[in-house]
Amino acid sequence: MSGAIVPSPWMTPELEGFRDAVRRFVGSEVAPHAERFRQQQHVDRALWHKGGEMGILLADIPEQYGGAGGSFAHQAIVFEELAYIGDMAFGIHVHAIVAHYILNQGTEAQKLKYLPRLASGEMVGAIAMSEPGAGSDLKGIRSSAVKTADGYKIDGSKTFISNGYLADLILVVVKTDPAAGARGVSLLLLETKDNPGFRVGRILEKVGQKGQDTCELFFDGAHASLDSVLGGVEGKGFAQLMTELPYERTILGLSGVAAIERALELTIEHTKNRTAFGQALIDMQNTRFVLAEIKTEATVARIFIDRCVEDMLAGRMDTVRASMAKYWISDLQCKVIDQCVQLFGGYGYMLEYPIAQMYVDARVQRIYGGANEIMKEIIARSL
Ligand SMILES: Cc1cc2nc3c(=O)[nH]c(=O)nc-3n(C[C@H](O)[C@H](O)[C@H](O)COP(=O)(O)OP(=O)(O)OC[C@H]3O[C@@H](n4cnc5c(N)ncnc54)[C@H](O)[C@@H]3O)c2cc1C
């Protein structure tokens, strides 16, 4: 996979070198194992350790906290390169999101305690917001945490939690004061090891992204320490979520653009090689027009997301634009991949063809990270 459809202005020679190293790593450690990851419904724990050694798990976390000390551009490259090999199993995205919550919202002690272990892959991170009865409307969550003499007692359940099977550290959204509405929500750092009140349910059988361990989680008097409240003060959970969600939504957009670029490249190659009615598919006007449209859309999306990356680097990315990136690009990703499947004909419906795998993996991009309708609500509030 050659990469961005137009050169990204934020790339530098140093970042090119980093990209080459990441490309080699994902090409040897992730891509060859994709089918096995799908069969077992999760990546190998050893992959997390290898990723830690490579410095790609927390590429944009400062070195003083064990991260690689790079910028958002380094982490963006990791997400792009995973998308360019079609990986949807290695949950670095969620892992990095958890680390950013801790970096930006945690106490100094929480940063020193957890970030080095997340950076090395010793701990795998997950964030548990969604529940069986509340996804888009997080005010409706029912999981609760009650303060006891030695910590917090957590009861409730979560569902659809990425990295749930392997997670050692889960940022759990709970109500610490059920009577206080949004002001009664807190984020707790829960360690899963030796925690008898915590249980991982089944790994959910999904339409796509089958190598990703998306799970149900159960809390039946699960224990979190007294200093587990993110930032040290109860009731700040909602504000913390609102502050950090743009990071998640920008990286969803970024991965979506890389997937569009890959789909286009795969389809150009296929339509050049496949013949029908005595000519290559790419010589037919419909194929050329469809691919011309996709190339235009891919270029527009790339230029837009590159601006988002630049704004992330400059610290001026905002919630509204992150919501635009998430909704518009994920919609485009699904549309483009569907068109590409059509140009592959029957082969586009065979999972041994990467375009078919991309088709089933893409659909959820419009749902998770906040459904696209919720993104439009956020954008509409800015009108
Ligand atoms: C593969 C996968 C991985 C996930 N990973 C995680 C994770 O790691 N952590 C986590 O906490 N959650 C995770 N989720 C959950 C995901 O964030 C939710 O599924 C999503 O937020 C939607 O919530 P819901 O499923 O409860 O749908 P609902 O809230 O029931 O909404 C269903 C649909 O109703 C419509 N809708 C809802 N509200 C509105 C509105 N206000 N206006 C207009 N339309 C609306 C939308 O079309 C929406 O898609 C994951 C989900 C999947 C499928």
CSV table of C-alpha atoms and ligand atoms in Angstrom, one decimal:
chain,number,residue,atom,x,y,z
A,1,MET,CA,0.0,0.0,0.0
A,2,SER,CA,1.6,3.2,-1.1
A,3,GLY,CA,-0.1,5.6,1.4
A,4,ALA,CA,-1.7,9.0,1.3
A,5,ILE,CA,-3.3,10.0,-2.0
A,6,VAL,CA,-1.7,13.4,-1.8
A,7,PRO,CA,1.3,14.1,0.4
A,8,SER,CA,0.5,15.2,3.9
A,9,PRO,CA,1.9,18.6,4.8
A,10,TRP,CA,2.6,17.5,8.4
A,11,MET,CA,5.0,14.7,7.2
A,12,THR,CA,8.8,15.3,7.8
A,13,PRO,CA,11.8,13.2,6.9
A,14,GLU,CA,12.0,12.0,10.5
A,15,LEU,CA,8.3,11.0,10.4
A,16,GLU,CA,9.0,9.1,7.1
A,17,GLY,CA,11.6,7.1,8.9
A,18,PHE,CA,9.2,6.3,11.7
A,19,ARG,CA,6.5,5.4,9.1
A,20,ASP,CA,8.9,2.9,7.4
A,21,ALA,CA,9.7,1.3,10.8
A,22,VAL,CA,5.9,1.0,11.7
A,23,ARG,CA,5.2,-0.3,8.2
A,24,ARG,CA,7.8,-3.1,8.7
A,25,PHE,CA,6.4,-3.9,12.1
A,26,VAL,CA,2.8,-4.2,11.1
A,27,GLY,CA,3.8,-6.0,8.0
A,28,SER,CA,5.6,-8.7,9.9
A,29,GLU,CA,3.9,-8.8,13.3
A,30,VAL,CA,0.2,-8.0,12.5
A,31,ALA,CA,-0.7,-8.7,8.9
A,32,PRO,CA,0.4,-12.3,8.7
A,33,HIS,CA,-1.6,-13.2,11.8
A,34,ALA,CA,-4.9,-11.6,10.8
A,35,GLU,CA,-6.8,-14.8,10.1
A,36,ARG,CA,-5.6,-16.4,13.4
A,37,PHE,CA,-6.6,-13.3,15.3
A,38,ARG,CA,-10.1,-13.5,13.7
A,39,GLN,CA,-10.4,-17.2,14.6
A,40,GLN,CA,-9.4,-16.6,18.3
A,41,GLN,CA,-11.3,-13.3,18.4
A,42,HIS,CA,-8.4,-11.4,19.9
A,43,VAL,CA,-4.8,-10.5,19.2
A,44,ASP,CA,-1.9,-12.3,21.0
A,45,ARG,CA,-0.9,-10.7,24.3
A,46,ALA,CA,2.6,-10.9,23.0
A,47,LEU,CA,1.7,-8.5,20.3
A,48,TRP,CA,1.1,-5.8,23.0
A,49,HIS,CA,4.5,-6.4,24.4
A,50,LYS,CA,6.1,-6.2,21.0
A,51,GLY,CA,4.2,-3.0,20.2
A,52,GLY,CA,5.5,-1.6,23.5
A,53,GLU,CA,9.1,-2.5,22.6
A,54,MET,CA,8.6,-0.7,19.3
A,55,GLY,CA,7.3,2.4,21.0
A,56,ILE,CA,4.1,2.5,19.0
A,57,LEU,CA,1.5,2.0,21.7
A,58,LEU,CA,1.8,5.4,23.2
A,59,ALA,CA,3.8,7.2,20.5
A,60,ASP,CA,2.6,10.7,21.5
A,61,ILE,CA,2.9,10.4,25.3
A,62,PRO,CA,5.8,12.2,26.9
A,63,GLU,CA,8.9,10.2,27.8
A,64,GLN,CA,8.7,11.2,31.4
A,65,TYR,CA,5.6,8.9,31.6
A,66,GLY,CA,7.1,6.1,29.6
A,67,GLY,CA,5.7,7.1,26.2
A,68,ALA,CA,7.8,7.5,23.0
A,69,GLY,CA,7.8,11.3,23.4
A,70,GLY,CA,6.5,11.9,19.9
A,71,SER,CA,3.7,14.1,18.6
A,72,PHE,CA,0.1,13.3,17.5
A,73,ALA,CA,1.7,12.9,14.0
A,74,HIS,CA,3.6,9.8,15.3
A,75,GLN,CA,0.4,8.2,16.7
A,76,ALA,CA,-1.5,9.2,13.5
A,77,ILE,CA,1.1,7.3,11.4
A,78,VAL,CA,0.5,4.2,13.6
A,79,PHE,CA,-3.2,4.3,12.9
A,80,GLU,CA,-2.7,4.9,9.2
A,81,GLU,CA,-0.3,2.0,8.8
A,82,LEU,CA,-2.7,-0.3,10.6
A,83,ALA,CA,-5.5,0.8,8.3
A,84,TYR,CA,-3.3,0.4,5.2
A,85,ILE,CA,-2.9,-3.4,6.0
A,86,GLY,CA,-6.6,-3.6,6.8
A,87,ASP,CA,-6.0,-4.4,10.5
A,88,MET,CA,-9.1,-4.0,12.7
A,89,ALA,CA,-7.9,-6.3,15.5
A,90,PHE,CA,-5.0,-4.6,17.3
A,91,GLY,CA,-6.8,-2.1,19.6
A,92,ILE,CA,-4.1,0.5,19.9
A,93,HIS,CA,-6.8,3.1,19.2
A,94,VAL,CA,-8.7,2.5,22.4
A,95,HIS,CA,-5.5,1.9,24.4
A,96,ALA,CA,-4.1,5.3,23.3
A,97,ILE,CA,-7.5,6.9,24.1
A,98,VAL,CA,-7.3,5.6,27.7
A,99,ALA,CA,-3.8,6.9,28.0
A,100,HIS,CA,-4.8,10.4,26.8
A,101,TYR,CA,-7.6,10.5,29.4
A,102,ILE,CA,-5.0,9.7,32.1
A,103,LEU,CA,-2.4,12.2,30.6
A,104,ASN,CA,-4.9,15.1,30.3
A,105,GLN,CA,-7.3,14.4,33.2
A,106,GLY,CA,-5.4,12.2,35.6
A,107,THR,CA,-3.5,13.1,38.8
A,108,GLU,CA,0.3,13.1,38.7
A,109,ALA,CA,0.3,9.9,40.7
A,110,GLN,CA,-2.1,8.2,38.2
A,111,LYS,CA,0.1,9.3,35.3
A,112,LEU,CA,3.2,7.9,36.9
A,113,LYS,CA,1.5,4.7,38.0
A,114,TYR,CA,-0.3,3.7,34.7
A,115,LEU,CA,1.2,5.4,31.7
A,116,PRO,CA,4.6,3.6,31.7
A,117,ARG,CA,2.8,0.2,32.0
A,118,LEU,CA,0.4,1.1,29.2
A,119,ALA,CA,3.3,2.3,27.0
A,120,SER,CA,5.2,-1.0,27.5
A,121,GLY,CA,2.2,-3.2,26.9
A,122,GLU,CA,2.4,-4.6,30.4
A,123,MET,CA,-1.1,-3.3,30.7
A,124,VAL,CA,-3.8,-3.2,28.0
A,125,GLY,CA,-6.3,-0.4,28.3
A,126,ALA,CA,-10.1,-0.2,27.7
A,127,ILE,CA,-12.8,2.3,28.2
A,128,ALA,CA,-16.2,1.2,29.4
A,129,MET,CA,-19.0,3.6,28.7
A,130,SER,CA,-21.8,1.7,27.0
A,131,GLU,CA,-24.2,-0.4,28.8
A,132,PRO,CA,-27.0,-2.7,27.7
A,133,GLY,CA,-29.5,0.1,28.4
A,134,ALA,CA,-27.5,3.2,27.5
A,135,GLY,CA,-25.1,3.9,24.6
A,136,SER,CA,-25.8,7.2,22.9
A,137,ASP,CA,-27.5,8.6,26.0
A,138,LEU,CA,-24.8,8.1,28.5
A,139,LYS,CA,-26.8,9.9,31.2
A,140,GLY,CA,-28.8,6.7,31.4
A,141,ILE,CA,-26.0,4.5,32.6
A,142,ARG,CA,-26.8,2.5,35.7
A,143,SER,CA,-23.4,1.2,36.8
A,144,SER,CA,-22.6,2.7,40.2
A,145,ALA,CA,-19.6,3.0,42.5
A,146,VAL,CA,-20.1,3.3,46.3
A,147,LYS,CA,-17.2,4.5,48.5
A,148,THR,CA,-16.2,2.1,51.2
A,149,ALA,CA,-13.4,2.2,53.8
A,150,ASP,CA,-10.8,0.9,51.4
A,151,GLY,CA,-12.0,2.0,48.0
A,152,TYR,CA,-15.0,1.9,45.7
A,153,LYS,CA,-17.4,-1.0,45.2
A,154,ILE,CA,-18.6,-1.1,41.6
A,155,ASP,CA,-21.8,-2.8,40.5
A,156,GLY,CA,-23.4,-3.0,37.1
A,157,SER,CA,-22.5,-4.2,33.6
A,158,LYS,CA,-21.1,-2.8,30.3
A,159,THR,CA,-21.3,-4.1,26.8
A,160,PHE,CA,-19.5,-3.7,23.4
A,161,ILE,CA,-16.2,-3.0,25.2
A,162,SER,CA,-13.2,-3.0,22.8
A,163,ASN,CA,-10.1,-4.7,24.3
A,164,GLY,CA,-12.4,-6.1,26.9
A,165,TYR,CA,-11.0,-9.6,27.0
A,166,LEU,CA,-7.3,-8.6,27.3
A,167,ALA,CA,-7.8,-5.4,29.3
A,168,ASP,CA,-5.8,-5.0,32.6
A,169,LEU,CA,-6.9,-1.4,33.2
A,170,ILE,CA,-10.4,-0.2,32.4
A,171,LEU,CA,-11.6,3.3,32.6
A,172,VAL,CA,-15.2,2.7,33.8
A,173,VAL,CA,-17.9,5.3,33.6
A,174,VAL,CA,-20.0,5.0,36.7
A,175,LYS,CA,-22.4,7.0,38.8
A,176,THR,CA,-20.9,8.0,42.1
A,177,ASP,CA,-23.9,10.1,43.0
A,178,PRO,CA,-27.0,8.8,41.2
A,179,ALA,CA,-29.1,11.8,42.4
A,180,ALA,CA,-26.9,14.4,40.8
A,181,GLY,CA,-27.5,13.7,37.1
A,182,ALA,CA,-24.6,14.4,34.8
A,183,ARG,CA,-22.7,15.9,37.8
A,184,GLY,CA,-22.8,12.5,39.5
A,185,VAL,CA,-20.8,10.7,36.9
A,186,SER,CA,-17.2,9.7,37.5
A,187,LEU,CA,-14.5,7.8,35.6
A,188,LEU,CA,-12.8,5.1,37.7
A,189,LEU,CA,-9.5,3.4,36.9
A,190,LEU,CA,-10.2,-0.3,37.6
A,191,GLU,CA,-7.5,-2.9,37.6
A,192,THR,CA,-8.9,-6.2,36.4
A,193,LYS,CA,-6.2,-8.5,37.9
A,194,ASP,CA,-7.1,-10.3,41.2
A,195,ASN,CA,-10.4,-8.5,41.3
A,196,PRO,CA,-13.0,-11.2,42.2
A,197,GLY,CA,-16.0,-8.9,41.7
A,198,PHE,CA,-15.0,-8.3,38.1
A,199,ARG,CA,-15.9,-10.7,35.3
A,200,VAL,CA,-15.4,-10.6,31.5
A,201,GLY,CA,-18.4,-12.0,29.7
A,202,ARG,CA,-18.2,-13.6,26.2
A,203,ILE,CA,-16.3,-12.1,23.3
A,204,LEU,CA,-19.2,-10.8,21.2
A,205,GLU,CA,-19.8,-12.3,17.7
A,206,LYS,CA,-19.6,-9.3,15.4
A,207,VAL,CA,-20.4,-8.8,11.7
A,208,GLY,CA,-16.8,-7.7,11.1
A,209,GLN,CA,-13.7,-6.7,13.1
A,210,LYS,CA,-13.7,-10.3,14.3
A,211,GLY,CA,-10.1,-10.2,15.6
A,212,GLN,CA,-11.0,-7.4,18.0
A,213,ASP,CA,-12.0,-8.6,21.5
A,214,THR,CA,-15.2,-6.7,22.0
A,215,CYS,CA,-16.8,-7.9,25.3
A,216,GLU,CA,-19.5,-7.7,27.9
A,217,LEU,CA,-18.1,-6.8,31.3
A,218,PHE,CA,-19.8,-7.5,34.7
A,219,PHE,CA,-19.1,-5.8,38.0
A,220,ASP,CA,-20.5,-7.5,41.1
A,221,GLY,CA,-18.9,-5.6,43.9
A,222,ALA,CA,-15.7,-5.1,41.8
A,223,HIS,CA,-13.0,-3.2,43.7
A,224,ALA,CA,-11.3,0.0,42.7
A,225,SER,CA,-8.9,1.8,45.0
A,226,LEU,CA,-9.6,5.0,46.9
A,227,ASP,CA,-7.4,6.9,44.5
A,228,SER,CA,-9.0,5.5,41.4
A,229,VAL,CA,-11.2,8.4,40.5
A,230,LEU,CA,-9.7,10.0,37.4
A,231,GLY,CA,-8.3,13.4,38.4
A,232,GLY,CA,-9.0,12.6,42.0
A,233,VAL,CA,-12.4,14.4,42.2
A,234,GLU,CA,-15.8,12.7,41.9
A,235,GLY,CA,-18.4,14.1,39.5
A,236,LYS,CA,-16.2,15.3,36.7
A,237,GLY,CA,-16.8,12.3,34.4
A,238,PHE,CA,-19.1,14.0,32.0
A,239,ALA,CA,-16.8,17.0,31.5
A,240,GLN,CA,-13.8,14.6,31.1
A,241,LEU,CA,-15.7,12.6,28.4
A,242,MET,CA,-16.6,15.8,26.5
A,243,THR,CA,-13.0,17.0,26.6
A,244,GLU,CA,-11.4,13.8,25.4
A,245,LEU,CA,-13.9,12.5,22.8
A,246,PRO,CA,-12.5,14.7,20.0
A,247,TYR,CA,-9.2,12.7,20.1
A,248,GLU,CA,-11.2,9.5,19.6
A,249,ARG,CA,-13.3,11.0,16.8
A,250,THR,CA,-10.3,12.5,14.9
A,251,ILE,CA,-8.5,9.1,14.9
A,252,LEU,CA,-11.7,7.4,13.6
A,253,GLY,CA,-11.7,9.9,10.8
A,254,LEU,CA,-8.0,9.3,10.1
A,255,SER,CA,-8.4,5.6,10.0
A,256,GLY,CA,-11.4,6.0,7.7
A,257,VAL,CA,-9.4,8.1,5.2
A,258,ALA,CA,-6.6,5.5,5.1
A,259,ALA,CA,-9.2,2.8,4.5
A,260,ILE,CA,-10.6,4.8,1.6
A,261,GLU,CA,-7.1,5.2,0.1
A,262,ARG,CA,-6.5,1.5,0.4
A,263,ALA,CA,-9.9,0.5,-1.1
A,264,LEU,CA,-9.2,2.8,-4.1
A,265,GLU,CA,-5.7,1.4,-4.6
A,266,LEU,CA,-6.9,-2.2,-4.4
A,267,THR,CA,-9.8,-1.5,-6.8
A,268,ILE,CA,-7.6,0.2,-9.4
A,269,GLU,CA,-5.3,-2.8,-9.4
A,270,HIS,CA,-8.1,-5.2,-9.7
A,271,THR,CA,-9.9,-3.4,-12.5
A,272,LYS,CA,-6.7,-3.1,-14.5
A,273,ASN,CA,-6.1,-6.8,-14.3
A,274,ARG,CA,-9.6,-8.1,-14.8
A,275,THR,CA,-11.0,-8.2,-18.3
A,276,ALA,CA,-14.6,-8.6,-19.6
A,277,PHE,CA,-16.0,-8.1,-23.1
A,278,GLY,CA,-12.5,-8.0,-24.4
A,279,GLN,CA,-11.2,-5.1,-22.4
A,280,ALA,CA,-9.9,-4.4,-18.9
A,281,LEU,CA,-12.7,-3.3,-16.5
A,282,ILE,CA,-10.9,0.0,-16.0
A,283,ASP,CA,-11.3,0.8,-19.6
A,284,MET,CA,-15.1,0.9,-19.3
A,285,GLN,CA,-16.5,4.3,-18.8
A,286,ASN,CA,-18.6,3.4,-15.8
A,287,THR,CA,-15.5,2.0,-14.0
A,288,ARG,CA,-13.5,5.1,-14.9
A,289,PHE,CA,-16.2,7.5,-13.7
A,290,VAL,CA,-16.8,5.6,-10.4
A,291,LEU,CA,-13.0,5.5,-9.7
A,292,ALA,CA,-12.6,9.2,-10.7
A,293,GLU,CA,-15.3,10.1,-8.2
A,294,ILE,CA,-13.7,8.0,-5.5
A,295,LYS,CA,-10.3,9.5,-6.2
A,296,THR,CA,-11.8,13.0,-5.9
A,297,GLU,CA,-13.6,12.1,-2.7
A,298,ALA,CA,-10.5,10.4,-1.3
A,299,THR,CA,-8.4,13.6,-2.0
A,300,VAL,CA,-11.0,15.9,-0.4
A,301,ALA,CA,-11.2,13.7,2.7
A,302,ARG,CA,-7.3,13.4,2.9
A,303,ILE,CA,-6.9,17.2,2.7
A,304,PHE,CA,-9.6,17.7,5.3
A,305,ILE,CA,-8.1,15.1,7.7
A,306,ASP,CA,-4.6,16.5,7.2
A,307,ARG,CA,-5.9,19.8,8.4
A,308,CYS,CA,-7.4,18.1,11.4
A,309,VAL,CA,-4.0,16.5,12.1
A,310,GLU,CA,-2.3,19.9,11.9
A,311,ASP,CA,-4.9,21.3,14.2
A,312,MET,CA,-4.4,18.4,16.7
A,313,LEU,CA,-0.6,19.1,16.5
A,314,ALA,CA,-1.3,22.8,17.2
A,315,GLY,CA,-3.7,22.0,20.0
A,316,ARG,CA,-6.6,23.7,18.3
A,317,MET,CA,-8.8,20.9,17.2
A,318,ASP,CA,-12.4,21.3,18.4
A,319,THR,CA,-15.3,19.1,19.2
A,320,VAL,CA,-17.4,20.2,16.3
A,321,ARG,CA,-14.8,19.5,13.6
A,322,ALA,CA,-13.9,16.2,15.2
A,323,SER,CA,-17.5,15.2,15.0
A,324,MET,CA,-17.5,16.3,11.3
A,325,ALA,CA,-14.5,14.1,10.6
A,326,LYS,CA,-16.0,11.1,12.3
A,327,TYR,CA,-19.4,11.3,10.7
A,328,TRP,CA,-18.5,12.5,7.2
A,329,ILE,CA,-15.5,10.2,6.7
A,330,SER,CA,-17.1,7.1,8.1
A,331,ASP,CA,-20.2,7.6,5.9
A,332,LEU,CA,-17.9,8.1,2.9
A,333,GLN,CA,-15.8,5.1,3.8
A,334,CYS,CA,-18.8,2.8,3.8
A,335,LYS,CA,-20.1,4.3,0.5
A,336,VAL,CA,-16.7,4.0,-1.3
A,337,ILE,CA,-16.0,0.5,-0.1
A,338,ASP,CA,-19.5,-0.6,-1.3
A,339,GLN,CA,-18.8,0.9,-4.7
A,340,CYS,CA,-15.4,-0.9,-4.8
A,341,VAL,CA,-17.0,-4.2,-3.9
A,342,GLN,CA,-19.3,-3.7,-6.9
A,343,LEU,CA,-16.3,-3.3,-9.2
A,344,PHE,CA,-14.8,-6.5,-7.8
A,345,GLY,CA,-17.9,-8.4,-8.8
A,346,GLY,CA,-18.3,-11.8,-7.1
A,347,TYR,CA,-14.8,-11.6,-5.8
A,348,GLY,CA,-15.7,-8.6,-3.8
A,349,TYR,CA,-18.1,-10.8,-1.8
A,350,MET,CA,-15.4,-13.4,-1.0
A,351,LEU,CA,-13.7,-12.8,2.4
A,352,GLU,CA,-10.4,-14.0,1.1
A,353,TYR,CA,-10.3,-10.7,-0.9
A,354,PRO,CA,-9.3,-7.8,1.3
A,355,ILE,CA,-12.0,-5.5,-0.2
A,356,ALA,CA,-14.7,-7.9,1.2
A,357,GLN,CA,-13.0,-7.9,4.6
A,358,MET,CA,-13.0,-4.1,4.5
A,359,TYR,CA,-16.7,-4.1,3.7
A,360,VAL,CA,-17.7,-6.0,6.8
A,361,ASP,CA,-15.1,-4.2,9.0
A,362,ALA,CA,-16.2,-0.7,7.9
A,363,ARG,CA,-19.9,-0.7,8.8
A,364,VAL,CA,-19.5,-0.1,12.5
A,365,GLN,CA,-17.4,3.1,12.0
A,366,ARG,CA,-20.8,4.9,11.6
A,367,ILE,CA,-22.0,3.5,14.9
A,368,TYR,CA,-19.2,3.5,17.5
A,369,GLY,CA,-17.3,6.5,18.8
A,370,GLY,CA,-20.7,8.1,19.0
A,371,ALA,CA,-23.3,7.3,16.3
A,372,ASN,CA,-23.2,9.6,13.3
A,373,GLU,CA,-26.6,11.0,14.3
A,374,ILE,CA,-25.1,12.1,17.6
A,375,MET,CA,-22.2,13.7,15.6
A,376,LYS,CA,-24.8,15.7,13.6
A,377,GLU,CA,-26.5,16.8,16.9
A,378,ILE,CA,-23.2,18.1,18.1
A,379,ILE,CA,-22.5,19.9,14.9
A,380,ALA,CA,-26.0,21.3,14.8
A,381,ARG,CA,-25.5,22.9,18.2
A,382,SER,CA,-22.9,25.1,16.7
A,383,LEU,CA,-25.1,26.5,13.9
B,1,LIG,C1,-17.6,-3.0,17.6
B,1,LIG,C2,-18.0,-2.0,18.7
B,1,LIG,C3,-17.0,-1.6,19.6
B,1,LIG,C4,-17.4,-0.7,20.6
B,1,LIG,N1,-16.4,-0.3,21.5
B,1,LIG,C5,-16.8,0.4,22.6
B,1,LIG,C6,-15.9,0.7,23.6
B,1,LIG,O1,-14.7,0.3,23.6
B,1,LIG,N2,-16.4,1.3,24.7
B,1,LIG,C7,-17.7,1.7,24.8
B,1,LIG,O2,-18.0,2.3,25.9
B,1,LIG,N3,-18.6,1.5,23.8
B,1,LIG,C8,-18.2,0.8,22.7
B,1,LIG,N4,-19.1,0.6,21.7
B,1,LIG,C9,-20.5,1.0,21.9
B,1,LIG,C10,-20.8,2.2,20.9
B,1,LIG,O3,-20.1,3.3,21.3
B,1,LIG,C11,-22.3,2.3,20.9
B,1,LIG,O4,-22.8,1.2,20.2
B,1,LIG,C12,-22.8,3.6,20.3
B,1,LIG,O5,-22.5,4.7,21.0
B,1,LIG,C13,-24.3,3.6,20.1
B,1,LIG,O6,-25.0,3.2,21.3
B,1,LIG,P1,-26.1,2.1,21.3
B,1,LIG,O7,-25.5,0.9,20.6
B,1,LIG,O8,-26.6,1.9,22.6
B,1,LIG,O9,-27.2,2.6,20.3
B,1,LIG,P2,-28.5,3.5,20.8
B,1,LIG,O10,-28.1,4.6,21.7
B,1,LIG,O11,-29.6,2.6,21.1
B,1,LIG,O12,-28.8,4.2,19.4
B,1,LIG,C14,-29.2,3.4,18.3
B,1,LIG,C15,-29.4,4.4,17.1
B,1,LIG,O13,-30.4,5.3,17.4
B,1,LIG,C16,-30.1,6.6,16.7
B,1,LIG,N5,-30.0,7.6,17.7
B,1,LIG,C17,-29.7,7.5,19.1
B,1,LIG,N6,-29.7,8.7,19.6
B,1,LIG,C18,-30.1,9.6,18.7
B,1,LIG,C19,-30.3,11.0,18.7
B,1,LIG,N7,-30.2,11.8,19.8
B,1,LIG,N8,-30.8,11.6,17.5
B,1,LIG,C20,-30.9,10.8,16.4
B,1,LIG,N9,-30.7,9.5,16.4
B,1,LIG,C21,-30.3,8.9,17.5
B,1,LIG,C22,-28.8,6.4,16.0
B,1,LIG,O14,-29.0,6.0,14.7
B,1,LIG,C23,-28.2,5.2,16.8
B,1,LIG,O15,-27.2,4.5,16.0
B,1,LIG,C24,-18.7,-0.3,20.7
B,1,LIG,C25,-19.7,-0.7,19.8
B,1,LIG,C26,-19.3,-1.6,18.8
B,1,LIG,C27,-20.4,-2.1,17.9
